[in-house]
XYZ file of C-alpha atoms in Angstrom:
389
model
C 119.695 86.075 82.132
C 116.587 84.220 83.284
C 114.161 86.465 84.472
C 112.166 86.442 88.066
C 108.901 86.152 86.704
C 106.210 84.231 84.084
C 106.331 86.185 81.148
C 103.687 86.511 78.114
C 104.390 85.181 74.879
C 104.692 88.884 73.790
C 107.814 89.537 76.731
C 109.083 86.573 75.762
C 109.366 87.312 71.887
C 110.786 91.129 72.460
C 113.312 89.615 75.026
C 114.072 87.493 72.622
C 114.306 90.052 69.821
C 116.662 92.572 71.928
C 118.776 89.782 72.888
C 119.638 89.476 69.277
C 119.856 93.081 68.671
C 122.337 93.413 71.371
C 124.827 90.484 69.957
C 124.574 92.118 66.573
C 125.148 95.938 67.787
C 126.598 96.029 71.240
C 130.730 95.274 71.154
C 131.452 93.704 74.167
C 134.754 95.805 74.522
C 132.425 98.517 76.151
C 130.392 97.081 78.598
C 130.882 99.371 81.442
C 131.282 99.291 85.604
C 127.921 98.682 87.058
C 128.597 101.358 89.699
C 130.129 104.043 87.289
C 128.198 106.060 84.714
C 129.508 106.369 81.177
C 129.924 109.966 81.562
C 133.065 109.245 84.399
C 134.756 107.407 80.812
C 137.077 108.857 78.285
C 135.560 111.292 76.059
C 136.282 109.198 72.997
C 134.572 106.494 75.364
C 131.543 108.699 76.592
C 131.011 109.604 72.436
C 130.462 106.189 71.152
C 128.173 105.532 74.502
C 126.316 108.870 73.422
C 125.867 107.809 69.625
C 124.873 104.031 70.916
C 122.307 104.957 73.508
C 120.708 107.477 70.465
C 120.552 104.296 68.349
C 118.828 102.294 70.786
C 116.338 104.758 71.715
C 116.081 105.482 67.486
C 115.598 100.888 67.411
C 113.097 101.364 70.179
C 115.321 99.667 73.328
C 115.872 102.835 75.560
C 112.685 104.630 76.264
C 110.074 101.572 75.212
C 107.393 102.746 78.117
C 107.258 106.206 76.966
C 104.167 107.126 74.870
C 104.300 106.885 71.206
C 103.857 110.527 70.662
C 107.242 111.296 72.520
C 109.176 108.462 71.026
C 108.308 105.360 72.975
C 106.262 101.971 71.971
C 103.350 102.168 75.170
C 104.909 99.438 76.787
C 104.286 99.079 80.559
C 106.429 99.682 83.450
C 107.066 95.416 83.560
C 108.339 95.728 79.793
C 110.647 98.453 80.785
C 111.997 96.527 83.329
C 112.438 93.566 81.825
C 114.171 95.431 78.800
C 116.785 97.740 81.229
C 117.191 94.337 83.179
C 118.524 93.008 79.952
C 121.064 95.889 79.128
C 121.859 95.879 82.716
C 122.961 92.332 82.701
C 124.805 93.155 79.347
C 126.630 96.074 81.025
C 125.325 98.440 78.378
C 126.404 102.167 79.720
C 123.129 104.100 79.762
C 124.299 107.620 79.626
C 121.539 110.839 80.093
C 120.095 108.849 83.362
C 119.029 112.249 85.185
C 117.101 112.801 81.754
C 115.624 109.843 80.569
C 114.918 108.237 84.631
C 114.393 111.344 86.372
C 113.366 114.718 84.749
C 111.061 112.582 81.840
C 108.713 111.038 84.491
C 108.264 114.646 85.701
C 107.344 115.984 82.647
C 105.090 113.250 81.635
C 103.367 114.137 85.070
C 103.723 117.702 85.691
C 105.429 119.230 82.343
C 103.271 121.038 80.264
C 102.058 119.223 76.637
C 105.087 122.629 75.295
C 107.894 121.193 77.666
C 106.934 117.447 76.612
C 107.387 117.960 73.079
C 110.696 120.946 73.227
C 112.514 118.132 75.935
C 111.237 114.502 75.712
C 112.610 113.777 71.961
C 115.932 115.264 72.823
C 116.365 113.483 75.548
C 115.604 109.878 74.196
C 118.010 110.715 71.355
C 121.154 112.112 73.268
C 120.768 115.731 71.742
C 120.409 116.998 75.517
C 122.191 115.874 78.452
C 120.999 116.956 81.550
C 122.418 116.926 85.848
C 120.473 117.054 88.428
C 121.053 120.267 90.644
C 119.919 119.858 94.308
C 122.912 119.609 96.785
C 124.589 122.842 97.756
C 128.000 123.000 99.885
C 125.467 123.537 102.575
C 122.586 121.712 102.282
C 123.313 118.255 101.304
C 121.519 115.638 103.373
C 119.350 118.500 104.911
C 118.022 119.697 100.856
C 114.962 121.742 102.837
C 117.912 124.183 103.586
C 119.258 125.261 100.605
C 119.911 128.822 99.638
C 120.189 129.377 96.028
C 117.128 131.378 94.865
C 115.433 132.587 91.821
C 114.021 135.452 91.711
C 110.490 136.420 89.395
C 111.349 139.432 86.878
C 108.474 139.971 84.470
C 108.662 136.506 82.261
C 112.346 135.568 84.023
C 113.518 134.272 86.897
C 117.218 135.581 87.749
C 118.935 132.568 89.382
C 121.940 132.938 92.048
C 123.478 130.786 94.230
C 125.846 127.231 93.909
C 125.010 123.541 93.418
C 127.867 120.434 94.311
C 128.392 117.111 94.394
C 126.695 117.092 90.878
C 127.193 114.198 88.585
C 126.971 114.154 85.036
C 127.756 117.804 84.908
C 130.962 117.464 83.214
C 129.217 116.606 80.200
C 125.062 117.693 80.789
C 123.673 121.043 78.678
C 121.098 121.701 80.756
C 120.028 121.594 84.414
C 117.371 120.237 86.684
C 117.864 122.995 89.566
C 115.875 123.335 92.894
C 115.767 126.721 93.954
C 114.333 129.007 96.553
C 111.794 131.520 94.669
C 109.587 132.915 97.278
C 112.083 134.611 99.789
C 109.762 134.493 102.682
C 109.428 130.559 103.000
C 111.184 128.100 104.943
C 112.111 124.653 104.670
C 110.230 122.827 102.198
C 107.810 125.703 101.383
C 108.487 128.374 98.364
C 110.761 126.318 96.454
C 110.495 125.338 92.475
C 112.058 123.178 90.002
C 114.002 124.610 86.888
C 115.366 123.706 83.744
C 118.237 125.327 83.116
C 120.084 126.220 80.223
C 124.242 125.979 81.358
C 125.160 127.862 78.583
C 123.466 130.770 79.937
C 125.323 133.511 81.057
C 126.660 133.782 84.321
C 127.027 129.781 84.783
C 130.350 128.777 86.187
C 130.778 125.513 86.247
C 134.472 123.565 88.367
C 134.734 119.699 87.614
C 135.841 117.834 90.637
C 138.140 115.331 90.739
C 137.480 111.674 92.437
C 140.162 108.965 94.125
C 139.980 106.883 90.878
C 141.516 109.550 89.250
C 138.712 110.549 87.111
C 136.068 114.217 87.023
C 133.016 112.317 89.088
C 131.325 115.131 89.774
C 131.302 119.551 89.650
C 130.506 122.580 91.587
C 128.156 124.777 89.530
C 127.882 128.708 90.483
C 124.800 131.011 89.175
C 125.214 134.418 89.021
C 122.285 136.744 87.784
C 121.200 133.589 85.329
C 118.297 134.320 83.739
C 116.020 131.354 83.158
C 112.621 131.505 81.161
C 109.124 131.411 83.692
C 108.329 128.563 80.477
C 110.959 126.098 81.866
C 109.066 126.048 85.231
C 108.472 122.362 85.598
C 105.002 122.117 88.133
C 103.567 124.833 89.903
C 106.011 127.736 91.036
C 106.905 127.338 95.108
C 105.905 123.707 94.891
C 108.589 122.203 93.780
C 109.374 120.085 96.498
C 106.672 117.789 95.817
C 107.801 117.475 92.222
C 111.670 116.806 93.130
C 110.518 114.198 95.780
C 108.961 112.464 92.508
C 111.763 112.299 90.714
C 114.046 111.065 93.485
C 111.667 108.368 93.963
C 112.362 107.700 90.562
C 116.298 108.144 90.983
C 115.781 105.813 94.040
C 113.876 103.169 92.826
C 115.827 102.462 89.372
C 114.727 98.479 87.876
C 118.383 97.844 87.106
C 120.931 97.631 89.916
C 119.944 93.949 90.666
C 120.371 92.979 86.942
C 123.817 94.304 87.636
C 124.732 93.361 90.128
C 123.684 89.853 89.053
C 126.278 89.788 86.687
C 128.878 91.025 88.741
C 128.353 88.181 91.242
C 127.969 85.646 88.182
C 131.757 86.824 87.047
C 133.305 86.682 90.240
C 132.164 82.692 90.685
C 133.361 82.639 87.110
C 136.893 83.988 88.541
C 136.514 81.782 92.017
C 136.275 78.450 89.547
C 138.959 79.766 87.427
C 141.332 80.403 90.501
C 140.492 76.280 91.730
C 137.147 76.233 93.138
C 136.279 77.851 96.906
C 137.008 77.099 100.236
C 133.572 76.188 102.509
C 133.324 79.704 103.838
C 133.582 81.187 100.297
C 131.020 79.342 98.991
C 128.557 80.388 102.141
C 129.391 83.616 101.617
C 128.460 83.410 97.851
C 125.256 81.668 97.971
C 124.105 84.238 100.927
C 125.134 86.855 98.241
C 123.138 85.283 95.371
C 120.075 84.511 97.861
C 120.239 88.905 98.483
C 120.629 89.729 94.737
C 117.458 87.678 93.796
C 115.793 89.109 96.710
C 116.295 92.849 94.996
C 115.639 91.942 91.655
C 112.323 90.276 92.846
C 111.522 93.404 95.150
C 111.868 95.824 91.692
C 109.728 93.353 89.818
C 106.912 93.662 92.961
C 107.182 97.681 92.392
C 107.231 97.982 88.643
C 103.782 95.246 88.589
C 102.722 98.122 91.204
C 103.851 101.049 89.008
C 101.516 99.779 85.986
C 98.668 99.253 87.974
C 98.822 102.463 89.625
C 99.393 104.354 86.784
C 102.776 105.693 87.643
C 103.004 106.007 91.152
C 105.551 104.352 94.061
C 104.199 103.333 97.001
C 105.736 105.934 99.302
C 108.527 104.049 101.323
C 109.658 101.837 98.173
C 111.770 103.965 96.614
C 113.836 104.541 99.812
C 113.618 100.530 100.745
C 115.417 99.736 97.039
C 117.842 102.444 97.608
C 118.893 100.629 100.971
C 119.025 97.567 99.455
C 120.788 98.426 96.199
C 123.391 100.403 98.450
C 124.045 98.065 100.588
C 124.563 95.463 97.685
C 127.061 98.071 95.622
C 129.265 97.627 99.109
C 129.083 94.497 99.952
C 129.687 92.395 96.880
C 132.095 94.349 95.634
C 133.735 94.122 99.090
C 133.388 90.556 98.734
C 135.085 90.366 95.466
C 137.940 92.194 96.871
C 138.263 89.493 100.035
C 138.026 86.422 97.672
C 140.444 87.805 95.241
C 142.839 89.373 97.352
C 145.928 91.513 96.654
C 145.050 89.954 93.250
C 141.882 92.333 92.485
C 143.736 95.172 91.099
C 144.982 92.866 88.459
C 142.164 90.735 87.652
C 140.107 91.710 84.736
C 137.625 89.180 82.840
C 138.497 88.146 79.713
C 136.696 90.194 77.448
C 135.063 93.827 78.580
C 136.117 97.108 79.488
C 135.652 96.714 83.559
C 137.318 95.243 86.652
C 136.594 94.181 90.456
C 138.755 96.966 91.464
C 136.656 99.648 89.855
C 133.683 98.268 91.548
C 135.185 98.317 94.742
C 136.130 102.256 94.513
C 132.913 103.403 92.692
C 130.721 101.305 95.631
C 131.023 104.238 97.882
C 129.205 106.491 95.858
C 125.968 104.143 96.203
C 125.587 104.899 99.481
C 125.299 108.876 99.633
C 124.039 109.315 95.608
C 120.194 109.913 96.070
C 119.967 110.869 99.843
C 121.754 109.422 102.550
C 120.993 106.058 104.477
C 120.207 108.311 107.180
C 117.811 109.809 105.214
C 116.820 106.725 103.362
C 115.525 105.226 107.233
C 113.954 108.454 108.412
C 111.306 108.293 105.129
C 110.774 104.709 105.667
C 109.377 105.794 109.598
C 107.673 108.340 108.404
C 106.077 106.734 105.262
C 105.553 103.166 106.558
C 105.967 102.777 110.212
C 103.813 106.336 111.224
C 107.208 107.027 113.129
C 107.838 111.027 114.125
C 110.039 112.691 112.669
């Protein structure tokens, strides 16, 4: 895949070098659906993507920008980007993404140099798996309102209270939980962010099953967990600020474009196969191709800003990409579905382990995953515009 900007001899050379790697080492019999995660695949499935993703971070491919000391090579935020764009476009199933894109950043930030060192190298290599827990059955798009707590005991906090709508559960040994710990506060105030062990006692944990037929997501239950005051991840009763951080980071992911680039470059593949396109198809595609170039040179504008501001999103970015990627995941796979007709539940490519059809049901999930458009618009006002809320 050509990429959207001049590279250095240096990007050139290592994009060179993984493409190589990946022809040698990556069967294409398991590329994976760009809007599914590995952990939604078989288990036999989900264990090869588990022992692959530990070899790439072991070859230095998966967690390249992360310091040396933790693993990584010191590469910048444009490497990074350049390198996921790469597996993206390959359909490489990245497995661990609430570890390695969400709860890493925060450490690096706000983890102490202890938590670094016990989580970061577990992570990269797959030993750990963790989920995200911030929805509850009744706070979901309104997170401010949640209602499970965690209550200081001596060097303990004694967690109770639900989480739902959490993916990667099904397979993840530890949490990232929100929770209320200063009883008093109200909406954004008094809250903190956990890691959590789920093999602690009193975790209940009930899969959830999705339309395509598959566990997508559980409904985790806490009663009288005890969690360690040492897996506090930033400053206790500010941990809203730290799990706005790492949804920027969930938000503003450098590989959806890459993907979706590759799903639009298959389905002209399967237009020219079926006889070539009608006038309005071939509108309709270039339109498409002009908005996926678009994205993919937005995330190369924020990842350029990432490594000169050593880390940090400009505020409404993360919410802009998440529109845009969103609206993408619907759209072209709705496309797909319209060009190939009552023919997209049967077409598959050639060679890979994916189809049109399971695009079109996992597109949904791009919409709501990550906060809500809804919400998505109401930061941009805020953040950008100087709108009230």
């Amino acid at each position: 895949m050509r990429t959207g900007v001049a590279l250095s001899a240096q990007q050139a050379e290592m994009l060179d070098e993984l493409k190589r790697y990946l022809d040698e080492n990556f069967p294409v019999e398991h590329e994976g659906p760009s809007g599914a995660t590995p952990e939604w695949s078989s288990e036999e499935e989900f264990a090869w993507v588990r022992s692959f993703n530990s070899q790439l971070a072991r070859d230095g491919w998966l967690v390249a920008h992360w310091p040396p000391s933790y693993g990584g090579r010191g590469l910048t935020p444009l490497d990074n980007m350049l390198i996921r764009e790469e597996l993206s476009f390959r359909r490489v199933p990245i497995a661990n993404l609430n570890g390695l894109d969400m709860l890493a950043p925060i450490l690096l930030e706000l983890g102490t140099e202890e938590q670094r060192q016990e989580h970061l190298p577990k992570i990269a290599s797959m030993e750990r798996l963790w989920c995200q827990g911030f929805s509850e059955p009744e706070a979901g798009s309104d997170l401010t309102s949640l209602r499970t707590t965690a209550r200081r005991e001596g060097d303990h906090y004694v967690v109770n209270g639900s989480k739902i709508w959490t993916g990667h559960a099904m397979h993840a040994e530890w949490m990232i939980l929100l929770a209320r710990t200063d009883p008093e506060s109200r909406g954004g105030r008094g809250l903190s962010l956990l890691m959590v062990d789920l093999k602690s006692p009193g975790v209940t944990l009930h899969p959830i099953r999705s339309l395509t037929g598959g566990v997508t997501f559980c409904q985790e239950f806490f009663s009288d967990v005890r969690v360690p005051v040492s897996n506090l991840v930033g400053p206790e009763h500010n941990g809203w600020r730290a799990s706005n951080v790492l949804l920027q980071h969930e938000r503003a992911r450098a590989n959806p474009a890459a993907m979706f680039r590759r799903d639009l470059d298959d389905l002209m593949a399967a237009v020219v196969e079926r006889g070539g396109a009608d006038p309005g198809t071939e509108i309709a595609l270039g339109k498409m191709i002009e908005r996926v170039e678009s994205a993919r040179a937005m995330a190369y504008d924020v990842a350029s800003v990432l490594a000169k501001d050593e880390g940090h999103f400009p505020p409404h970015m993360p919410s802009v990409m998440k529109i845009v990627g969103a609206e993408l995941a619907a759209d072209l796979s709705e496309l797909a579905t319209d060009i190939l007709g009552l023919d997209v539940a049967e077409y598959t490519p050639n060679e890979g382990n994916w189809d049109f059809w399971q695009e079109f049901l996992y597109s949904p999930v791009a919409r709501i995953g990550g906060g809500s458009y809804e919400i998505q618009h109401d930061i941009i006002a805020a953040m950008c515009l100087g709108l009230g809320r």
